[in-house]
């Protein structure tokens, strides 16, 4: 049971890091596209 709880606690930072990586990657892609088109991202 302890191993299961430990894995459960440790998996959350991995999920959060993955989600953050996807968001940053999408933001950078949108920023580059906006820069190429000469538009502001906001």
PDB file of N, CA and C in Angstrom:
ATOM      1  N   UNK A   1       0.815  -1.204   0.000  1.00  0.00           N
ATOM      2  CA  UNK A   1       0.000   0.000   0.000  1.00  0.00           C
ATOM      3  C   UNK A   1       0.851   1.258   0.000  1.00  0.00           C
ATOM      4  N   UNK A   2       1.978   1.213   0.716  1.00  0.00           N
ATOM      5  CA  UNK A   2       2.854   2.374   0.784  1.00  0.00           C
ATOM      6  C   UNK A   2       3.450   2.703  -0.581  1.00  0.00           C
ATOM      7  N   UNK A   3       3.793   1.669  -1.311  1.00  0.00           N
ATOM      8  CA  UNK A   3       4.365   1.902  -2.649  1.00  0.00           C
ATOM      9  C   UNK A   3       3.333   2.537  -3.565  1.00  0.00           C
ATOM     10  N   UNK A   4       2.097   2.078  -3.484  1.00  0.00           N
ATOM     11  CA  UNK A   4       1.043   2.657  -4.314  1.00  0.00           C
ATOM     12  C   UNK A   4       0.820   4.124  -3.979  1.00  0.00           C
ATOM     13  N   UNK A   5       0.794   4.455  -2.708  1.00  0.00           N
ATOM     14  CA  UNK A   5       0.614   5.857  -2.318  1.00  0.00           C
ATOM     15  C   UNK A   5       1.812   6.708  -2.733  1.00  0.00           C
ATOM     16  N   UNK A   6       2.993   6.160  -2.606  1.00  0.00           N
ATOM     17  CA  UNK A   6       4.189   6.889  -3.017  1.00  0.00           C
ATOM     18  C   UNK A   6       4.156   7.173  -4.516  1.00  0.00           C
ATOM     19  N   UNK A   7       3.810   6.175  -5.308  1.00  0.00           N
ATOM     20  CA  UNK A   7       3.716   6.377  -6.753  1.00  0.00           C
ATOM     21  C   UNK A   7       2.624   7.375  -7.096  1.00  0.00           C
ATOM     22  N   UNK A   8       1.521   7.314  -6.369  1.00  0.00           N
ATOM     23  CA  UNK A   8       0.424   8.242  -6.603  1.00  0.00           C
ATOM     24  C   UNK A   8       0.870   9.680  -6.342  1.00  0.00           C
ATOM     25  N   UNK A   9       1.611   9.891  -5.293  1.00  0.00           N
ATOM     26  CA  UNK A   9       2.093  11.236  -4.962  1.00  0.00           C
ATOM     27  C   UNK A   9       3.155  11.692  -5.957  1.00  0.00           C
ATOM     28  N   UNK A  10       3.999  10.795  -6.383  1.00  0.00           N
ATOM     29  CA  UNK A  10       5.083  11.164  -7.280  1.00  0.00           C
ATOM     30  C   UNK A  10       4.643  11.354  -8.725  1.00  0.00           C
ATOM     31  N   UNK A  11       3.512  10.798  -9.100  1.00  0.00           N
ATOM     32  CA  UNK A  11       3.084  10.918 -10.489  1.00  0.00           C
ATOM     33  C   UNK A  11       2.510  12.300 -10.782  1.00  0.00           C
ATOM     34  N   UNK A  12       1.995  12.989  -9.793  1.00  0.00           N
ATOM     35  CA  UNK A  12       1.391  14.310 -10.026  1.00  0.00           C
ATOM     36  C   UNK A  12       2.381  15.338 -10.549  1.00  0.00           C
ATOM     37  N   UNK A  13       3.571  15.450  -9.990  1.00  0.00           N
ATOM     38  CA  UNK A  13       4.523  16.409 -10.573  1.00  0.00           C
ATOM     39  C   UNK A  13       4.877  16.076 -12.020  1.00  0.00           C
ATOM     40  N   UNK A  14       4.884  14.812 -12.363  1.00  0.00           N
ATOM     41  CA  UNK A  14       5.182  14.425 -13.736  1.00  0.00           C
ATOM     42  C   UNK A  14       4.054  14.875 -14.658  1.00  0.00           C
ATOM     43  N   UNK A  15       2.821  14.690 -14.228  1.00  0.00           N
ATOM     44  CA  UNK A  15       1.671  15.121 -15.027  1.00  0.00           C
ATOM     45  C   UNK A  15       1.676  16.639 -15.180  1.00  0.00           C
ATOM     46  N   UNK A  16       1.941  17.347 -14.099  1.00  0.00           N
ATOM     47  CA  UNK A  16       1.971  18.812 -14.150  1.00  0.00           C
ATOM     48  C   UNK A  16       3.103  19.289 -15.054  1.00  0.00           C
ATOM     49  N   UNK A  17       4.250  18.687 -14.955  1.00  0.00           N
ATOM     50  CA  UNK A  17       5.377  19.074 -15.800  1.00  0.00           C
ATOM     51  C   UNK A  17       5.064  18.817 -17.272  1.00  0.00           C
ATOM     52  N   UNK A  18       4.418  17.714 -17.561  1.00  0.00           N
ATOM     53  CA  UNK A  18       4.039  17.421 -18.945  1.00  0.00           C
ATOM     54  C   UNK A  18       3.046  18.424 -19.483  1.00  0.00           C
ATOM     55  N   UNK A  19       2.066  18.765 -18.676  1.00  0.00           N
ATOM     56  CA  UNK A  19       1.066  19.755 -19.091  1.00  0.00           C
ATOM     57  C   UNK A  19       1.718  21.115 -19.312  1.00  0.00           C
ATOM     58  N   UNK A  20       2.590  21.508 -18.407  1.00  0.00           N
ATOM     59  CA  UNK A  20       3.290  22.783 -18.548  1.00  0.00           C
ATOM     60  C   UNK A  20       4.156  22.790 -19.802  1.00  0.00           C
ATOM     61  N   UNK A  21       4.807  21.696 -20.093  1.00  0.00           N
ATOM     62  CA  UNK A  21       5.636  21.613 -21.299  1.00  0.00           C
ATOM     63  C   UNK A  21       4.794  21.777 -22.557  1.00  0.00           C
ATOM     64  N   UNK A  22       3.616  21.164 -22.578  1.00  0.00           N
ATOM     65  CA  UNK A  22       2.728  21.290 -23.741  1.00  0.00           C
ATOM     66  C   UNK A  22       2.271  22.734 -23.902  1.00  0.00           C
ATOM     67  N   UNK A  23       1.912  23.387 -22.800  1.00  0.00           N
ATOM     68  CA  UNK A  23       1.455  24.771 -22.864  1.00  0.00           C
ATOM     69  C   UNK A  23       2.572  25.703 -23.341  1.00  0.00           C
ATOM     70  N   UNK A  24       3.778  25.515 -22.825  1.00  0.00           N
ATOM     71  CA  UNK A  24       4.896  26.374 -23.228  1.00  0.00           C
ATOM     72  C   UNK A  24       5.228  26.160 -24.700  1.00  0.00           C
ATOM     73  N   UNK A  25       5.204  24.912 -25.117  1.00  0.00           N
ATOM     74  CA  UNK A  25       5.496  24.599 -26.518  1.00  0.00           C
ATOM     75  C   UNK A  25       4.476  25.255 -27.451  1.00  0.00           C
ATOM     76  N   UNK A  26       3.198  25.200 -27.090  1.00  0.00           N
ATOM     77  CA  UNK A  26       2.156  25.814 -27.903  1.00  0.00           C
ATOM     78  C   UNK A  26       2.295  27.335 -27.911  1.00  0.00           C
ATOM     79  N   UNK A  27       2.656  27.911 -26.766  1.00  0.00           N
ATOM     80  CA  UNK A  27       2.832  29.364 -26.704  1.00  0.00           C
ATOM     81  C   UNK A  27       3.979  29.809 -27.591  1.00  0.00           C
ATOM     82  N   UNK A  28       5.080  29.105 -27.539  1.00  0.00           N
ATOM     83  CA  UNK A  28       6.239  29.455 -28.372  1.00  0.00           C
ATOM     84  C   UNK A  28       5.883  29.332 -29.842  1.00  0.00           C
ATOM     85  N   UNK A  29       5.159  28.302 -30.189  1.00  0.00           N
ATOM     86  CA  UNK A  29       4.747  28.112 -31.585  1.00  0.00           C
ATOM     87  C   UNK A  29       3.854  29.264 -32.033  1.00  0.00           C
ATOM     88  N   UNK A  30       2.892  29.653 -31.219  1.00  0.00           N
ATOM     89  CA  UNK A  30       2.010  30.761 -31.560  1.00  0.00           C
ATOM     90  C   UNK A  30       2.775  32.072 -31.638  1.00  0.00           C
ATOM     91  N   UNK A  31       3.733  32.280 -30.746  1.00  0.00           N
ATOM     92  CA  UNK A  31       4.529  33.509 -30.768  1.00  0.00           C
ATOM     93  C   UNK A  31       5.354  33.588 -32.044  1.00  0.00           C
ATOM     94  N   UNK A  32       5.934  32.479 -32.454  1.00  0.00           N
ATOM     95  CA  UNK A  32       6.711  32.473 -33.697  1.00  0.00           C
ATOM     96  C   UNK A  32       5.824  32.744 -34.913  1.00  0.00           C
ATOM     97  N   UNK A  33       4.662  32.133 -34.930  1.00  0.00           N
ATOM     98  CA  UNK A  33       3.736  32.352 -36.043  1.00  0.00           C
ATOM     99  C   UNK A  33       3.295  33.810 -36.095  1.00  0.00           C
ATOM    100  N   UNK A  34       3.000  34.394 -34.949  1.00  0.00           N
ATOM    101  CA  UNK A  34       2.591  35.795 -34.904  1.00  0.00           C
ATOM    102  C   UNK A  34       3.723  36.700 -35.350  1.00  0.00           C
ATOM    103  N   UNK A  35       4.943  36.397 -34.936  1.00  0.00           N
ATOM    104  CA  UNK A  35       6.090  37.209 -35.342  1.00  0.00           C
ATOM    105  C   UNK A  35       6.297  37.142 -36.851  1.00  0.00           C
ATOM    106  N   UNK A  36       6.128  35.946 -37.433  1.00  0.00           N
ATOM    107  CA  UNK A  36       6.285  35.806 -38.881  1.00  0.00           C
ATOM    108  C   UNK A  36       5.249  36.613 -39.640  1.00  0.00           C
ATOM    109  N   UNK A  37       4.053  36.697 -39.074  1.00  0.00           N
ATOM    110  CA  UNK A  37       2.976  37.434 -39.739  1.00  0.00           C
ATOM    111  C   UNK A  37       2.981  38.916 -39.377  1.00  0.00           C
ATOM    112  N   UNK A  38       3.856  39.311 -38.470  1.00  0.00           N
ATOM    113  CA  UNK A  38       3.944  40.714 -38.079  1.00  0.00           C
ATOM    114  C   UNK A  38       2.833  41.161 -37.163  1.00  0.00           C
ATOM    115  N   UNK A  39       2.224  40.235 -36.469  1.00  0.00           N
ATOM    116  CA  UNK A  39       1.130  40.563 -35.564  1.00  0.00           C
ATOM    117  C   UNK A  39       1.573  40.343 -34.126  1.00  0.00           C
ATOM    118  N   UNK A  40       0.847  40.972 -33.218  1.00  0.00           N
ATOM    119  CA  UNK A  40       1.118  40.757 -31.807  1.00  0.00           C
ATOM    120  C   UNK A  40       0.372  39.513 -31.347  1.00  0.00           C
ATOM    121  N   UNK A  41       0.905  38.849 -30.378  1.00  0.00           N
ATOM    122  CA  UNK A  41       0.276  37.619 -29.917  1.00  0.00           C
ATOM    123  C   UNK A  41      -0.952  37.907 -29.056  1.00  0.00           C
ATOM    124  N   UNK A  42      -0.948  39.067 -28.426  1.00  0.00           N
ATOM    125  CA  UNK A  42      -2.114  39.438 -27.603  1.00  0.00           C
ATOM    126  C   UNK A  42      -2.904  40.489 -28.322  1.00  0.00           C
TER     127      UNK A  42
END
